[in-house]
Amino acid sequence: MVTMFRVDDGEQLVGIGDIAFQLKITRQAVDYWTRKDSRFPAPLQVINAPTGSGAKGTRVWRKREVDAWIVEHYRRRKQ
């Protein structure tokens, strides 16, 4: 069974590459945070994961949730 999420038309979704570009850091650094920082928002959904291929797919997040994490946690690390 596939779970579908309703996304508002005005809501933006982002992936690791988008977050890395926004912060001007590597995708590897963002991937690390998404997996190791328990405060990082959970992904909204995993897309492009072919059934039975073993591929992990692409995780996407709500931009507003990621932006809130950046303000609360990332910026504090940089100060």
Coordinates of C-alpha atoms in Angstrom, one line a residue:
M1 CA 0.0 0.0 0.0
V2 CA 1.4 3.4 -1.0
T3 CA 0.7 6.3 1.4
M4 CA 0.0 9.6 -0.4
F5 CA 0.6 12.9 1.3
R6 CA -1.4 16.0 0.5
V7 CA 0.9 18.9 -0.1
D8 CA -0.5 22.5 -0.3
D9 CA 0.2 24.2 -3.6
G10 CA 2.2 26.9 -1.8
E11 CA 4.3 24.3 0.1
Q12 CA 7.9 23.7 -1.1
L13 CA 9.7 20.4 -0.8
V14 CA 13.5 20.1 -0.7
G15 CA 16.0 17.4 -1.0
I16 CA 19.6 17.1 0.2
G17 CA 21.0 18.9 -2.8
D18 CA 18.6 21.8 -2.2
I19 CA 19.6 22.1 1.4
A20 CA 23.3 21.9 0.6
F21 CA 23.0 24.6 -2.0
Q22 CA 21.2 26.9 0.4
L23 CA 23.8 26.5 3.1
K24 CA 26.8 26.4 0.6
I25 CA 28.1 23.1 2.1
T26 CA 28.5 19.5 0.7
R27 CA 25.6 17.1 0.2
Q28 CA 27.6 14.7 2.4
A29 CA 27.4 17.0 5.3
V30 CA 23.6 17.5 4.9
D31 CA 23.2 13.7 4.5
Y32 CA 25.1 13.2 7.8
W33 CA 22.8 15.6 9.7
T34 CA 19.7 14.1 8.3
R35 CA 20.7 10.7 9.6
K36 CA 22.5 11.5 12.8
D37 CA 20.8 14.6 14.3
S38 CA 17.7 13.4 16.0
R39 CA 16.3 17.0 15.9
F40 CA 16.5 17.2 12.1
P41 CA 12.9 16.9 10.7
A42 CA 11.8 13.5 9.5
P43 CA 11.5 13.3 5.7
L44 CA 8.0 13.8 4.4
Q45 CA 8.4 11.0 1.9
V46 CA 10.9 8.9 0.0
I47 CA 10.4 9.2 -3.8
N48 CA 11.9 7.4 -6.8
A49 CA 12.6 4.2 -5.0
P50 CA 11.9 1.4 -7.5
T51 CA 10.2 -1.6 -6.0
G52 CA 12.4 -4.6 -5.5
S53 CA 15.6 -2.8 -6.7
G54 CA 17.0 -2.3 -3.2
A55 CA 17.5 1.4 -4.1
K56 CA 16.9 3.8 -1.2
G57 CA 15.2 6.5 -3.2
T58 CA 15.3 10.3 -2.6
R59 CA 14.1 11.7 0.7
V60 CA 12.2 15.0 0.6
W61 CA 11.3 17.4 3.4
R62 CA 9.0 20.4 3.9
K63 CA 11.2 23.4 3.3
R64 CA 9.6 25.3 6.2
E65 CA 10.6 22.5 8.6
V66 CA 14.1 22.4 7.3
D67 CA 14.4 26.2 7.5
A68 CA 13.2 26.1 11.1
W69 CA 15.9 23.5 11.9
I70 CA 18.5 25.7 10.2
V71 CA 17.6 28.7 12.3
E72 CA 17.4 26.8 15.6
H73 CA 20.3 24.4 15.3
Y74 CA 22.6 25.0 12.3
R75 CA 23.1 28.7 12.8
R76 CA 24.0 28.1 16.5
R77 CA 26.8 25.8 15.5
K78 CA 28.3 28.4 13.2
Q79 CA 28.5 31.1 15.9

